[in-house]
Structures are given as structure tokens and as C-alpha cells.
Amino acid sequence: MGLGIPIIIPVSKPSKGAAGKTGLWRVEKPVVDEDKCIKCWLCWLYCPEDVITEGPNGFPQIDYTFCKGCGVCADVCPTKAIQMIKEEE
Amino acid sequence: MAVEGTWEIITGNQAAAIAAKLARVKVVPAYPITPQTTIVEYIASFIESGHMDAEYIRVESEHSAMAAAIGASAAGVRAFTATASQGLLLMSEVLHWAAGSRLPIGMAVVNRAVGPPWNIHVDHQDAMSQRDTGWLQVYISSNQEVLDTILMMYKVAEHPDVLLPFMVCLDGFVLSHTYMPVNIPRQEDVDEFLPEYSPPHWKLDPENPITFGNLALPEEYQEMRWSMDLSMRRALDLIEDVAEEFFQKFGRYHGGVTWKYKVEDADYVVVTAGTMASEAEVAVDELREEGMRVGLLKVRAFRPFPHRDVAEVLQDRKGVIIIDRSIAFSSGGPIGIEVRSSLYNISGSPPVVNYVTGLGGRDVTYEDIVEMTKDGIGRITSDRLRRPYYWYKLKPEYEKIELSEEVRL
Ligand code: SF4
Ligand code: SF4
């Protein structure tokens, strides 16, 4: 075994917001239209920030504190249920 | 310590491919480039014929080859690839990822000149220009040494104190395409020497998701670089230990971080690497026959660089002659630069003459090494050491310009 040399490895558990409250950067936010959503969960799979979860009514719910507004979820949604809406200011 | 195994007459590239098979590597992402091509061709045929149990990934570039090797190694298996010249340079960005992620990937680098101008022959600039990526680098002088060193270096790289990738560097065509007798050890002996790789700290695992290569801000970053540096320095002793263990098991010793030849009583020591070191052994014998006490210090490990050993061997000699097959523009040969840094702060540091030669495959024979050594000794004894380095064997019309007073350094 080793001599106890510290091997400092750049690995971490995935978690949201490792780089701060990224939601502050956002210029557009994704909004889910539950009438169009078919719960395929592609948005959940593709969201690079891991901020999409299942909301109380079973539809995708977005944590806007950390959602950076990249629009990937809107892009992959097969039914166009997610719209990117301009932030007020 | 009986030498078992079978003898075959093979090329350096065959030796590298057989070593990958014997090491039971599990993933080989491959992109062919001269003079490396036959390594990945041999591996492809081993896998196709069922003699090797590994995934072969045909990638679209060397950048992807290294990226795939990183993925494989991160998933916890032994990975191997091979490249040369521009291919290695194309990998450069991902070489940093492999080392920074602490993945003990193995790679044969068949040293070849960097273009332009296009040139497929030996030159160490491709690998030496990657010296600060965090990869271990060992330079090789024979086909047997290629095979044995790949096996040894997996053991060093995978040691829990090291966890860094390694390059075994062999001279293009001089070794890669030249046949020599090589002893191929028995698989069961290699298995005993090199057990299956098991990552000690982390691996990609869907049951326990982790990310790697994440953001590390100023509070974190510096210690990660320190840890890589420490591991690399720790590898100096491990390379020696593993070479000794290999010797006990297989009866072959090619040196550890260095290889010494007739240095004990030497007044002058020649320092070089790769196949020029084999030529230098013959040159040393010639010079001794002429009554000059000359020895050879072959630098095997260029990363980690064996500063302490170099200083121990070289201090208090009358002079040191360093021969490099690579140019660090306006600074000399990379080995020359390192050796000077080994000697600078010690007492009894000898005068150093550094020659740059053999670039782009220009032949360097033992006679050339005899000539450089005599020229170096002449400069040292007559106090004509005006420059940090000298070009050797330039065409005469260019040599005149090189040696004119107007050429400043
Ligand atoms: S906009 Fe980007 S960050 Fe925000 S929820 Fe969609 S995919 Fe995730
Ligand atoms: S990708 Fe669209 S349809 Fe699928 S779950 Fe997300 S919002 Fe609903």
C-alpha cells in the first residue's frame, strides 16, 4: 500500500449549485405547459444543472434558484411543452 | 530468476503490442499514425483472432483516442493506446485531462519529428514538448526494453501513491520497425507480476454517481497540482523498486530511472537517452580503448526527472557531455536543460557541454558520439565553453553562421 501520499482527486458528488446561485445569470426562464407535457422526462434527463424534479402534481418542476436558463430542456422537449420566457428584468 | 518464456525476432512495435496483450489491457482506442501504425494493427489482429480479450475502439482522431482511454480508465479498467508526432500533439489537451484526473493510462509513443516540414523519422520533440502534462515518460533503447518497460510502468502508474498516466517512448523506425530478438514472458508470470487493475479511489459507477474534472477555484486548485508533483517524485523510487522486482522475477534489468555504464572511475560522462544511449555504450568502449576514462549515464525517466541520481553520478567529474535529439528553441536540448538544473546548486558541479543533433532522423552513430565527446572534452580542457549548447553535424556552410560571433545567445 501507499506511504500515505495525499492523492487529491478532482471528483465530486453531483449536486446543484456548486458554482453559486446560477439562477442570477438567467435572461430567459423555462416554463412548462402541463397541458402539452406527456411526462417523457427528457427534460429531466438532459438538464445539465440537475434542477428538474417531479412536482406535487406529477409534472416537471424547475428550481429557478439554480436553473441557468440554457434552454436545453425546451430544445429536447418532443411536444414543445417548455417555452423560454424573457425574465422581467 | 530463470528466464522462461519464448524467444522471437520482432520489431519494437510488435513488442509494444505484445506487452499490451500480456498486461491484459481491456480497452484500446486506436488511431493509426506512422510510425506507430503497426502497434494498433497487431493489437487489432490479436483481438480479432481471439488471443486478446479487449474492446478495440476505432476513433476519428487522436484527441478522441485519448478521450476514450480516459473514459475506460475512469470506468476502472486498464487502457492502452499508441501514437506519434502530430497525433500526440493533437492529444495534448486531453493528456492534461488524463493526468489531472489521476488515471494510469498506458501509451506507447513512437518518437517522430514534428512538422512542418513533414518528416516521419525519429526526434524526441513530440514527447518532450508534452513534458509538463503530468505524464510519466520513459525513453527506451531496445525492443526487449519496450516490452518489459510497458509491463513495469503499469505497475508504477497504478500504484496508489502515483496514479498518473505513462508514455513509453521508443525511437521511430530505429526501434519501431527494426527486428531484434525479444524474450516474451509467460502470461502466468506476467499475471503474477501485474495483477488486475483496481482503482483505489474512484471509478465511474452508476450505483454511486460522481463527476470528475469539476470546477476547482483558487482554494482547491494548487494542492491538486502539488499532489501530482508529489506523486511524480514518489514515482522515482517506485520505478527503481519495480525494476528490481522485475529483475528478480524475469532476470532482466534495463536500469531504473537511469542506466549507468562504466561510470565508476569516469573522468567524463556522456548523458543521453533512447537509442543514442545504445550507440553511446559502443562509443564509451572505443574511447576507453584510446585511454580516455569515459562513462555513460542514460536518462530513462525524463518525467519524473531523476535530479538526485544525476547529481550523484555527475558531481566531481571533470566534465559532462549531454547529447539531445530535440531542440528547445534558444535554450538547447531538453535533457541538457534538466541536467543543468540538477547540477546547479550542488558542490562539485562539473562543466557541461550540450549537443543538439540527430533531428528528424539524422543518423547518430557511435562514431559521432566519439567525436562529440572528444570535442566536448577539448572545449572543457581548453576553456572554450562559451555557449550553453552547440549544434552538432550542421552542414558546414550553416555551421559557419552558427559559430560566428554575431550569433548571440
Ligand atoms: S433551462 Fe437549462 S438549466 Fe434550466 S431547467 Fe432547462 S435545461 Fe435545466
Ligand atoms: S420533455 Fe417536455 S414532455 Fe417530456 S417531461 Fe419534459 S416538459 Fe414534459
Short mmCIF file of C-alpha atoms and ligand atoms in Angstrom, two decimals:
data_model
loop_
_atom_site.label_atom_id
_atom_site.label_comp_id
_atom_site.label_asym_id
_atom_site.label_seq_id
_atom_site.Cartn_x
_atom_site.Cartn_y
_atom_site.Cartn_z
CA MET A 1 0.00 0.00 0.00
CA GLY A 2 0.91 3.64 -0.19
CA LEU A 3 3.08 5.76 2.04
CA GLY A 4 0.06 7.92 2.72
CA ILE A 5 0.83 10.31 -0.12
CA PRO A 6 -2.25 12.52 -0.44
CA ILE A 7 -3.80 11.94 -3.82
CA ILE A 8 -6.13 14.90 -4.28
CA ILE A 9 -8.55 13.95 -6.98
CA PRO A 10 -10.91 16.35 -8.79
CA VAL A 11 -14.05 14.27 -8.31
CA SER A 12 -17.23 15.27 -6.54
CA LYS A 13 -20.78 14.15 -5.98
CA PRO A 14 -23.14 15.77 -8.45
CA SER A 15 -25.13 18.47 -6.72
CA LYS A 16 -26.92 21.59 -7.76
CA GLY A 17 -25.45 24.97 -7.49
CA ALA A 18 -21.82 24.00 -6.92
CA ALA A 19 -20.85 27.23 -8.62
CA GLY A 20 -23.25 29.51 -6.70
CA LYS A 21 -26.80 30.68 -7.34
CA THR A 22 -26.57 30.35 -11.10
CA GLY A 23 -30.18 31.44 -11.47
CA LEU A 24 -28.99 35.03 -11.12
CA TRP A 25 -27.37 34.86 -14.55
CA ARG A 26 -30.57 33.84 -16.33
CA VAL A 27 -32.07 36.01 -19.07
CA GLU A 28 -34.82 33.56 -20.08
CA LYS A 29 -36.61 31.02 -17.95
CA PRO A 30 -38.24 27.75 -18.95
CA VAL A 31 -41.95 27.39 -18.22
CA VAL A 32 -43.74 24.06 -18.51
CA ASP A 33 -47.17 23.88 -20.13
CA GLU A 34 -48.75 20.95 -18.30
CA ASP A 35 -51.43 20.55 -20.98
CA LYS A 36 -48.80 19.67 -23.56
CA CYS A 37 -46.45 17.69 -21.29
CA ILE A 38 -46.54 13.90 -21.80
CA LYS A 39 -44.16 13.18 -18.87
CA CYS A 40 -41.46 11.65 -21.03
CA TRP A 41 -38.84 13.20 -18.66
CA LEU A 42 -36.40 14.01 -21.43
CA CYS A 43 -36.07 17.48 -19.92
CA TRP A 44 -35.02 15.89 -16.62
CA LEU A 45 -32.52 13.66 -18.39
CA TYR A 46 -30.87 16.48 -20.33
CA CYS A 47 -30.86 19.33 -17.82
CA PRO A 48 -27.14 19.98 -17.20
CA GLU A 49 -27.86 21.56 -13.80
CA ASP A 50 -29.98 18.73 -12.40
CA VAL A 51 -32.70 21.22 -11.36
CA ILE A 52 -35.75 19.45 -12.78
CA THR A 53 -37.69 17.27 -10.36
CA GLU A 54 -41.16 15.83 -10.15
CA GLY A 55 -43.56 18.44 -8.80
CA PRO A 56 -46.53 17.78 -6.48
CA ASN A 57 -48.89 17.27 -9.45
CA GLY A 58 -46.57 14.80 -11.19
CA PHE A 59 -45.27 17.24 -13.82
CA PRO A 60 -41.71 18.56 -14.18
CA GLN A 61 -40.86 21.28 -11.69
CA ILE A 62 -37.91 23.62 -12.17
CA ASP A 63 -35.79 25.05 -9.37
CA TYR A 64 -35.25 28.61 -10.59
CA THR A 65 -32.59 29.35 -7.97
CA PHE A 66 -30.17 27.23 -9.94
CA CYS A 67 -31.72 26.96 -13.43
CA LYS A 68 -29.33 28.91 -15.65
CA GLY A 69 -31.80 29.34 -18.49
CA CYS A 70 -29.76 27.43 -21.07
CA GLY A 71 -32.89 26.22 -22.85
CA VAL A 72 -31.73 22.64 -23.30
CA CYS A 73 -34.95 21.36 -21.73
CA ALA A 74 -37.07 23.40 -24.13
CA ASP A 75 -34.99 22.17 -27.03
CA VAL A 76 -35.29 18.46 -26.24
CA CYS A 77 -38.98 18.50 -25.28
CA PRO A 78 -40.73 16.48 -28.02
CA THR A 79 -44.12 18.18 -27.57
CA LYS A 80 -42.78 21.75 -27.24
CA ALA A 81 -44.28 21.88 -23.77
CA ILE A 82 -41.47 24.09 -22.47
CA GLN A 83 -41.28 27.72 -23.51
CA MET A 84 -38.39 30.06 -22.80
CA ILE A 85 -39.83 33.32 -21.44
CA LYS A 86 -37.83 36.53 -21.00
CA GLU A 87 -37.06 37.45 -17.42
CA GLU A 88 -38.84 40.65 -16.34
CA GLU A 89 -35.57 42.47 -15.58
CA MET B 1 15.15 -15.96 -11.69
CA ALA B 2 15.18 -18.38 -14.58
CA VAL B 3 14.43 -16.76 -17.92
CA GLU B 4 11.32 -18.56 -19.10
CA GLY B 5 9.13 -17.56 -22.00
CA THR B 6 9.78 -17.80 -25.70
CA TRP B 7 12.25 -16.03 -27.96
CA GLU B 8 11.04 -14.25 -31.06
CA ILE B 9 12.62 -11.89 -33.56
CA ILE B 10 10.25 -8.92 -33.54
CA THR B 11 10.03 -5.17 -34.06
CA GLY B 12 9.69 -2.58 -31.32
CA ASN B 13 6.08 -2.06 -32.37
CA GLN B 14 5.35 -5.77 -32.05
CA ALA B 15 6.97 -5.71 -28.63
CA ALA B 16 4.66 -2.86 -27.58
CA ALA B 17 1.56 -4.66 -28.86
CA ILE B 18 2.55 -7.91 -27.14
CA ALA B 19 3.17 -6.00 -23.93
CA ALA B 20 -0.37 -4.56 -24.08
CA LYS B 21 -1.72 -8.08 -24.56
CA LEU B 22 0.37 -9.50 -21.71
CA ALA B 23 -0.75 -6.62 -19.47
CA ARG B 24 -4.33 -7.73 -20.23
CA VAL B 25 -5.44 -4.22 -21.13
CA LYS B 26 -9.20 -4.12 -21.54
CA VAL B 27 -9.74 -1.15 -23.85
CA VAL B 28 -7.62 0.04 -26.79
CA PRO B 29 -8.88 3.16 -28.58
CA ALA B 30 -6.76 3.42 -31.71
CA TYR B 31 -5.94 5.92 -34.41
CA PRO B 32 -3.08 4.99 -36.73
CA ILE B 33 -0.17 7.30 -37.46
CA THR B 34 3.26 6.48 -38.88
CA PRO B 35 5.46 5.04 -37.36
CA GLN B 36 3.03 3.87 -34.69
CA THR B 37 0.52 2.23 -37.06
CA THR B 38 1.64 -1.36 -36.72
CA ILE B 39 1.21 -1.32 -32.94
CA VAL B 40 -2.53 -0.84 -33.25
CA GLU B 41 -2.65 -3.20 -36.24
CA TYR B 42 -1.03 -6.00 -34.22
CA ILE B 43 -3.43 -5.35 -31.35
CA ALA B 44 -6.39 -5.42 -33.76
CA SER B 45 -5.26 -8.81 -35.05
CA PHE B 46 -4.73 -10.18 -31.53
CA ILE B 47 -8.29 -9.19 -30.64
CA GLU B 48 -9.80 -10.42 -33.90
CA SER B 49 -8.12 -13.81 -33.60
CA GLY B 50 -9.30 -14.18 -30.01
CA HIS B 51 -5.81 -14.02 -28.49
CA MET B 52 -6.61 -10.84 -26.62
CA ASP B 53 -9.76 -10.07 -24.67
CA ALA B 54 -10.23 -6.33 -25.11
CA GLU B 55 -12.51 -3.72 -26.66
CA TYR B 56 -10.98 -2.08 -29.71
CA ILE B 57 -12.43 1.35 -30.45
CA ARG B 58 -11.79 2.89 -33.86
CA VAL B 59 -11.91 6.58 -33.16
CA GLU B 60 -11.89 9.56 -35.50
CA SER B 61 -8.75 11.24 -34.17
CA GLU B 62 -6.03 11.02 -31.54
CA HIS B 63 -7.94 13.54 -29.44
CA SER B 64 -10.82 11.06 -29.31
CA ALA B 65 -8.45 8.13 -28.75
CA MET B 66 -7.21 9.67 -25.53
CA ALA B 67 -10.73 10.77 -24.53
CA ALA B 68 -11.93 7.17 -24.92
CA ALA B 69 -8.93 5.89 -22.96
CA ILE B 70 -9.85 8.31 -20.19
CA GLY B 71 -13.43 7.02 -20.17
CA ALA B 72 -12.23 3.42 -20.00
CA SER B 73 -9.72 4.08 -17.27
CA ALA B 74 -12.27 6.11 -15.30
CA ALA B 75 -14.62 3.13 -15.52
CA GLY B 76 -11.93 1.12 -13.75
CA VAL B 77 -10.11 -0.91 -16.39
CA ARG B 78 -6.59 -0.87 -17.81
CA ALA B 79 -6.46 1.17 -21.03
CA PHE B 80 -3.75 1.43 -23.67
CA THR B 81 -3.17 3.38 -26.84
CA ALA B 82 -0.25 4.42 -29.01
CA THR B 83 0.63 7.45 -31.08
CA ALA B 84 3.41 9.59 -32.55
CA SER B 85 4.30 13.13 -33.55
CA GLN B 86 1.32 15.24 -34.67
CA GLY B 87 -1.01 12.62 -33.18
CA LEU B 88 0.48 13.16 -29.75
CA LEU B 89 0.24 16.92 -30.23
CA LEU B 90 -3.41 16.63 -31.20
CA MET B 91 -3.96 14.73 -27.93
CA SER B 92 -2.25 17.39 -25.88
CA GLU B 93 -5.35 18.93 -24.34
CA VAL B 94 -6.66 15.51 -23.32
CA LEU B 95 -3.25 14.43 -22.00
CA HIS B 96 -3.77 17.03 -19.28
CA TRP B 97 -7.21 15.60 -18.55
CA ALA B 98 -5.82 12.09 -18.16
CA ALA B 99 -3.11 13.17 -15.74
CA GLY B 100 -5.25 15.66 -13.81
CA SER B 101 -7.93 13.01 -13.33
CA ARG B 102 -5.19 10.70 -11.98
CA LEU B 103 -5.84 7.88 -14.47
CA PRO B 104 -2.98 5.37 -15.01
CA ILE B 105 -3.39 5.01 -18.78
CA GLY B 106 -0.54 3.42 -20.74
CA MET B 107 0.65 4.72 -24.09
CA ALA B 108 3.46 3.85 -26.46
CA VAL B 109 4.82 6.96 -28.14
CA VAL B 110 6.87 6.18 -31.22
CA ASN B 111 9.02 9.29 -31.32
CA ARG B 112 8.88 11.13 -34.62
CA ALA B 113 9.80 14.60 -35.81
CA VAL B 114 7.15 17.29 -35.66
CA GLY B 115 6.08 19.04 -38.86
CA PRO B 116 6.28 21.15 -40.80
CA PRO B 117 8.26 20.11 -42.70
CA TRP B 118 6.68 16.67 -42.81
CA ASN B 119 9.11 14.05 -41.56
CA ILE B 120 8.41 10.55 -40.27
CA HIS B 121 11.78 9.84 -38.65
CA VAL B 122 12.98 9.88 -35.08
CA ASP B 123 13.16 13.06 -33.00
CA HIS B 124 12.17 13.48 -29.36
CA GLN B 125 10.46 16.83 -29.67
CA ASP B 126 6.97 15.35 -29.91
CA ALA B 127 7.07 13.76 -26.46
CA MET B 128 9.43 16.22 -24.81
CA SER B 129 7.15 19.11 -25.72
CA GLN B 130 4.47 17.30 -23.64
CA ARG B 131 6.72 17.02 -20.62
CA ASP B 132 4.55 19.18 -18.33
CA THR B 133 1.26 17.39 -18.93
CA GLY B 134 1.74 15.24 -15.82
CA TRP B 135 2.55 12.05 -17.73
CA LEU B 136 5.43 9.82 -16.72
CA GLN B 137 7.85 9.46 -19.65
CA VAL B 138 10.45 6.73 -20.09
CA TYR B 139 12.83 6.58 -23.07
CA ILE B 140 13.83 3.20 -24.45
CA SER B 141 16.92 1.72 -26.12
CA SER B 142 15.92 -1.79 -27.27
CA ASN B 143 12.86 -3.84 -28.27
CA GLN B 144 13.15 -6.04 -25.18
CA GLU B 145 13.16 -2.89 -23.08
CA VAL B 146 9.95 -1.72 -24.81
CA LEU B 147 8.08 -4.87 -23.81
CA ASP B 148 9.44 -5.06 -20.28
CA THR B 149 9.01 -1.35 -19.57
CA ILE B 150 5.34 -1.26 -20.54
CA LEU B 151 4.68 -4.05 -18.01
CA MET B 152 6.74 -2.30 -15.34
CA MET B 153 5.22 1.12 -15.93
CA TYR B 154 1.63 -0.10 -15.45
CA LYS B 155 2.73 -1.27 -12.04
CA VAL B 156 4.26 2.12 -11.23
CA ALA B 157 1.40 4.19 -12.69
CA GLU B 158 -1.29 2.19 -10.87
CA HIS B 159 0.46 2.36 -7.51
CA PRO B 160 -1.83 4.16 -5.03
CA ASP B 161 0.92 6.74 -4.38
CA VAL B 162 1.24 7.57 -8.09
CA LEU B 163 -1.93 7.27 -10.20
CA LEU B 164 -0.57 9.07 -13.21
CA PRO B 165 -0.56 8.03 -16.88
CA PHE B 166 2.66 6.99 -18.60
CA MET B 167 4.32 7.13 -22.01
CA VAL B 168 6.88 4.57 -23.04
CA CYS B 169 8.82 6.38 -25.77
CA LEU B 170 10.59 4.40 -28.49
CA ASP B 171 12.57 5.84 -31.36
CA GLY B 172 10.66 5.86 -34.64
CA PHE B 173 11.91 3.27 -37.17
CA VAL B 174 15.16 2.76 -35.25
CA LEU B 175 13.18 0.58 -32.83
CA SER B 176 9.60 0.61 -34.13
CA HIS B 177 10.43 -1.12 -37.41
CA THR B 178 13.70 -2.90 -36.61
CA TYR B 179 13.76 -6.58 -35.70
CA MET B 180 15.61 -7.81 -32.60
CA PRO B 181 15.45 -10.98 -30.52
CA VAL B 182 12.98 -10.47 -27.68
CA ASN B 183 12.07 -12.82 -24.86
CA ILE B 184 8.31 -12.96 -24.42
CA PRO B 185 7.46 -13.82 -20.85
CA ARG B 186 4.80 -16.37 -19.98
CA GLN B 187 1.33 -14.96 -19.37
CA GLU B 188 1.08 -16.59 -15.94
CA ASP B 189 4.32 -14.93 -14.83
CA VAL B 190 3.11 -11.54 -16.06
CA ASP B 191 -0.22 -12.06 -14.27
CA GLU B 192 1.66 -12.69 -11.04
CA PHE B 193 3.81 -9.61 -11.55
CA LEU B 194 0.98 -7.33 -12.68
CA PRO B 195 -2.38 -8.15 -11.10
CA GLU B 196 -5.64 -6.77 -12.46
CA TYR B 197 -6.08 -3.02 -12.04
CA SER B 198 -8.44 -1.98 -9.31
CA PRO B 199 -8.85 1.80 -8.90
CA PRO B 200 -8.13 2.68 -5.27
CA HIS B 201 -10.05 5.96 -5.05
CA TRP B 202 -12.87 6.26 -7.52
CA LYS B 203 -14.42 4.97 -10.71
CA LEU B 204 -17.44 5.76 -12.80
CA ASP B 205 -20.25 3.72 -11.32
CA PRO B 206 -23.98 4.24 -11.94
CA GLU B 207 -24.72 2.98 -8.41
CA ASN B 208 -22.63 5.75 -6.94
CA PRO B 209 -22.68 8.70 -9.33
CA ILE B 210 -19.78 11.12 -9.22
CA THR B 211 -18.47 13.75 -11.58
CA PHE B 212 -14.81 14.27 -12.36
CA GLY B 213 -12.84 17.19 -13.70
CA ASN B 214 -15.16 19.56 -11.91
CA LEU B 215 -14.71 23.19 -11.03
CA ALA B 216 -11.88 23.89 -8.57
CA LEU B 217 -11.37 27.52 -7.65
CA PRO B 218 -8.24 29.10 -6.16
CA GLU B 219 -8.82 27.48 -2.74
CA GLU B 220 -8.60 23.99 -4.25
CA TYR B 221 -6.51 24.03 -7.40
CA GLN B 222 -2.96 24.48 -6.16
CA GLU B 223 -2.96 21.45 -3.86
CA MET B 224 -4.14 19.25 -6.75
CA ARG B 225 -1.11 20.30 -8.76
CA TRP B 226 1.11 19.79 -5.71
CA SER B 227 -0.32 16.31 -5.25
CA MET B 228 0.50 15.43 -8.89
CA ASP B 229 4.01 16.76 -8.43
CA LEU B 230 4.49 14.79 -5.22
CA SER B 231 3.24 11.59 -6.85
CA MET B 232 5.57 12.08 -9.74
CA ARG B 233 8.54 12.50 -7.42
CA ARG B 234 7.40 9.43 -5.47
CA ALA B 235 7.50 7.51 -8.76
CA LEU B 236 11.29 7.93 -8.87
CA ASP B 237 11.80 5.33 -6.14
CA LEU B 238 8.93 3.17 -7.36
CA ILE B 239 10.44 2.90 -10.85
CA GLU B 240 13.63 1.63 -9.19
CA ASP B 241 11.74 -0.80 -6.93
CA VAL B 242 9.61 -2.19 -9.75
CA ALA B 243 12.70 -2.58 -11.99
CA GLU B 244 14.33 -4.57 -9.18
CA GLU B 245 11.21 -6.70 -8.71
CA PHE B 246 11.09 -7.31 -12.47
CA PHE B 247 14.73 -8.36 -12.38
CA GLN B 248 14.05 -10.83 -9.54
CA LYS B 249 11.16 -12.35 -11.46
CA PHE B 250 12.31 -12.23 -15.07
CA GLY B 251 16.09 -11.83 -14.82
CA ARG B 252 16.24 -8.67 -16.93
CA TYR B 253 17.34 -5.20 -15.81
CA HIS B 254 17.37 -2.16 -18.08
CA GLY B 255 18.06 0.36 -15.35
CA GLY B 256 15.62 2.25 -13.16
CA VAL B 257 15.28 5.99 -13.65
CA THR B 258 18.79 5.93 -15.14
CA TRP B 259 21.17 3.33 -16.53
CA LYS B 260 24.86 3.61 -15.79
CA TYR B 261 27.67 2.19 -17.89
CA LYS B 262 31.30 2.36 -16.78
CA VAL B 263 30.75 5.49 -14.70
CA GLU B 264 32.59 4.41 -11.53
CA ASP B 265 36.06 5.68 -12.49
CA ALA B 266 34.99 8.01 -15.31
CA ASP B 267 36.51 11.48 -15.68
CA TYR B 268 33.91 12.43 -18.26
CA VAL B 269 30.33 11.20 -18.50
CA VAL B 270 28.13 11.18 -21.60
CA VAL B 271 24.43 11.73 -20.88
CA THR B 272 21.78 10.83 -23.44
CA ALA B 273 18.53 8.88 -23.94
CA GLY B 274 16.79 6.46 -26.29
CA THR B 275 18.70 4.55 -28.94
CA MET B 276 21.54 7.10 -28.90
CA ALA B 277 22.33 5.60 -25.48
CA SER B 278 22.98 2.18 -27.08
CA GLU B 279 25.32 3.85 -29.56
CA ALA B 280 26.94 5.68 -26.68
CA GLU B 281 27.84 2.39 -24.96
CA VAL B 282 29.90 1.45 -28.02
CA ALA B 283 31.39 4.94 -28.08
CA VAL B 284 32.41 4.63 -24.43
CA ASP B 285 34.22 1.35 -25.19
CA GLU B 286 36.01 2.98 -28.13
CA LEU B 287 37.09 5.99 -26.09
CA ARG B 288 38.34 3.78 -23.28
CA GLU B 289 40.43 1.84 -25.76
CA GLU B 290 42.01 5.15 -26.67
CA GLY B 291 42.79 5.67 -23.00
CA MET B 292 40.05 8.15 -22.09
CA ARG B 293 38.10 7.39 -18.95
CA VAL B 294 34.55 7.99 -20.18
CA GLY B 295 31.26 6.61 -18.86
CA LEU B 296 27.59 6.77 -19.86
CA LEU B 297 24.58 7.92 -17.90
CA LYS B 298 21.44 7.03 -19.78
CA VAL B 299 18.38 9.01 -18.75
CA ARG B 300 15.48 6.52 -18.83
CA ALA B 301 12.92 8.56 -16.92
CA PHE B 302 12.56 12.06 -18.32
CA ARG B 303 9.43 12.57 -16.20
CA PRO B 304 9.91 12.23 -13.30
CA PHE B 305 13.40 13.64 -13.88
CA PRO B 306 15.99 11.91 -11.68
CA HIS B 307 17.73 15.05 -10.43
CA ARG B 308 19.28 13.47 -7.33
CA ASP B 309 20.72 10.46 -9.18
CA VAL B 310 22.04 12.65 -11.97
CA ALA B 311 23.75 14.94 -9.46
CA GLU B 312 25.21 11.99 -7.54
CA VAL B 313 26.68 10.43 -10.66
CA LEU B 314 27.93 13.64 -12.23
CA GLN B 315 29.32 15.70 -9.37
CA ASP B 316 33.09 15.99 -9.14
CA ARG B 317 33.65 14.70 -12.70
CA LYS B 318 35.94 16.65 -14.99
CA GLY B 319 33.08 17.23 -17.40
CA VAL B 320 29.70 16.16 -18.74
CA ILE B 321 28.73 15.75 -22.40
CA ILE B 322 24.96 15.77 -23.00
CA ILE B 323 23.52 14.72 -26.33
CA ASP B 324 19.92 15.67 -27.12
CA ARG B 325 17.73 14.63 -30.03
CA SER B 326 15.36 17.55 -29.55
CA ILE B 327 15.59 21.32 -29.57
CA ALA B 328 14.02 23.69 -27.09
CA PHE B 329 14.46 26.71 -29.33
CA SER B 330 17.08 29.13 -27.99
CA SER B 331 17.61 27.08 -24.80
CA GLY B 332 19.29 23.90 -26.04
CA GLY B 333 18.39 20.25 -25.60
CA PRO B 334 15.67 19.36 -23.08
CA ILE B 335 17.94 16.87 -21.28
CA GLY B 336 20.72 19.45 -21.23
CA ILE B 337 18.39 21.91 -19.53
CA GLU B 338 17.27 19.37 -16.91
CA VAL B 339 20.78 18.12 -16.17
CA ARG B 340 22.00 21.66 -15.60
CA SER B 341 19.16 22.21 -13.18
CA SER B 342 20.21 19.00 -11.33
CA LEU B 343 23.77 20.31 -11.01
CA TYR B 344 23.37 24.00 -10.38
CA ASN B 345 23.16 24.17 -6.59
CA ILE B 346 25.49 21.33 -5.68
CA SER B 347 29.13 21.50 -4.76
CA GLY B 348 31.48 19.96 -7.28
CA SER B 349 29.19 20.65 -10.22
CA PRO B 350 31.17 19.89 -13.36
CA PRO B 351 31.31 21.84 -16.64
CA VAL B 352 28.59 20.80 -19.10
CA VAL B 353 28.65 20.70 -22.89
CA ASN B 354 25.26 20.12 -24.52
CA TYR B 355 24.95 19.00 -28.16
CA VAL B 356 21.75 19.07 -30.18
CA THR B 357 21.82 16.61 -33.06
CA GLY B 358 20.07 13.76 -34.84
CA LEU B 359 16.93 15.79 -35.51
CA GLY B 360 14.37 14.49 -37.98
CA GLY B 361 16.11 11.11 -38.08
CA ARG B 362 19.60 12.33 -38.98
CA ASP B 363 21.80 9.35 -38.20
CA VAL B 364 23.84 9.49 -34.99
CA THR B 365 26.39 6.69 -34.95
CA TYR B 366 28.78 5.69 -32.18
CA GLU B 367 31.47 7.44 -34.23
CA ASP B 368 29.51 10.69 -33.98
CA ILE B 369 29.28 10.22 -30.24
CA VAL B 370 33.03 9.62 -30.04
CA GLU B 371 33.54 12.84 -32.00
CA MET B 372 31.15 14.88 -29.84
CA THR B 373 32.75 13.54 -26.68
CA LYS B 374 36.23 14.46 -27.87
CA ASP B 375 35.00 17.88 -28.99
CA GLY B 376 33.36 18.37 -25.59
CA ILE B 377 36.45 17.29 -23.68
CA GLY B 378 38.52 19.64 -25.86
CA ARG B 379 36.22 22.57 -25.05
CA ILE B 380 36.31 21.81 -21.34
CA THR B 381 40.08 21.38 -21.09
CA SER B 382 40.90 24.41 -23.20
CA ASP B 383 38.25 26.63 -21.60
CA ARG B 384 36.29 27.15 -24.81
CA LEU B 385 32.86 26.70 -23.27
CA ARG B 386 31.24 29.85 -24.49
CA ARG B 387 27.73 28.63 -25.13
CA PRO B 388 25.05 26.74 -23.23
CA TYR B 389 24.65 24.39 -26.20
CA TYR B 390 26.09 23.50 -29.59
CA TRP B 391 24.56 22.12 -32.77
CA TYR B 392 26.41 19.07 -34.00
CA LYS B 393 26.64 17.96 -37.62
CA LEU B 394 25.12 21.02 -39.23
CA LYS B 395 26.06 21.30 -42.89
CA PRO B 396 29.41 23.18 -42.99
CA GLU B 397 28.01 26.36 -44.59
CA TYR B 398 25.45 26.64 -41.78
CA GLU B 399 27.92 25.73 -39.09
CA LYS B 400 29.96 28.78 -40.05
CA ILE B 401 26.97 31.02 -39.41
CA GLU B 402 26.09 29.19 -36.18
CA LEU B 403 29.59 29.63 -34.76
CA SER B 404 30.07 33.25 -35.83
CA GLU B 405 30.36 35.86 -33.10
CA GLU B 406 27.23 37.66 -34.27
CA VAL B 407 25.00 34.74 -33.29
CA ARG B 408 24.01 35.75 -29.80
CA LEU B 409 22.76 33.52 -27.01
S1 SF4 C 1 -33.17 25.98 -18.86
FE1 SF4 C 1 -31.35 24.65 -18.70
S2 SF4 C 1 -30.83 24.72 -16.53
FE2 SF4 C 1 -32.93 25.49 -16.69
S3 SF4 C 1 -34.18 23.71 -16.37
FE3 SF4 C 1 -33.94 23.92 -18.58
S4 SF4 C 1 -32.16 22.60 -19.01
FE4 SF4 C 1 -32.18 22.95 -16.81
S1 SF4 C 2 -39.53 16.92 -22.08
FE1 SF4 C 2 -41.48 18.05 -22.35
S2 SF4 C 2 -42.99 16.44 -22.46
FE2 SF4 C 2 -41.18 15.47 -21.63
S3 SF4 C 2 -41.45 15.62 -19.42
FE3 SF4 C 2 -40.27 17.41 -20.03
S4 SF4 C 2 -41.79 19.00 -20.36
FE4 SF4 C 2 -42.90 17.06 -20.32
#
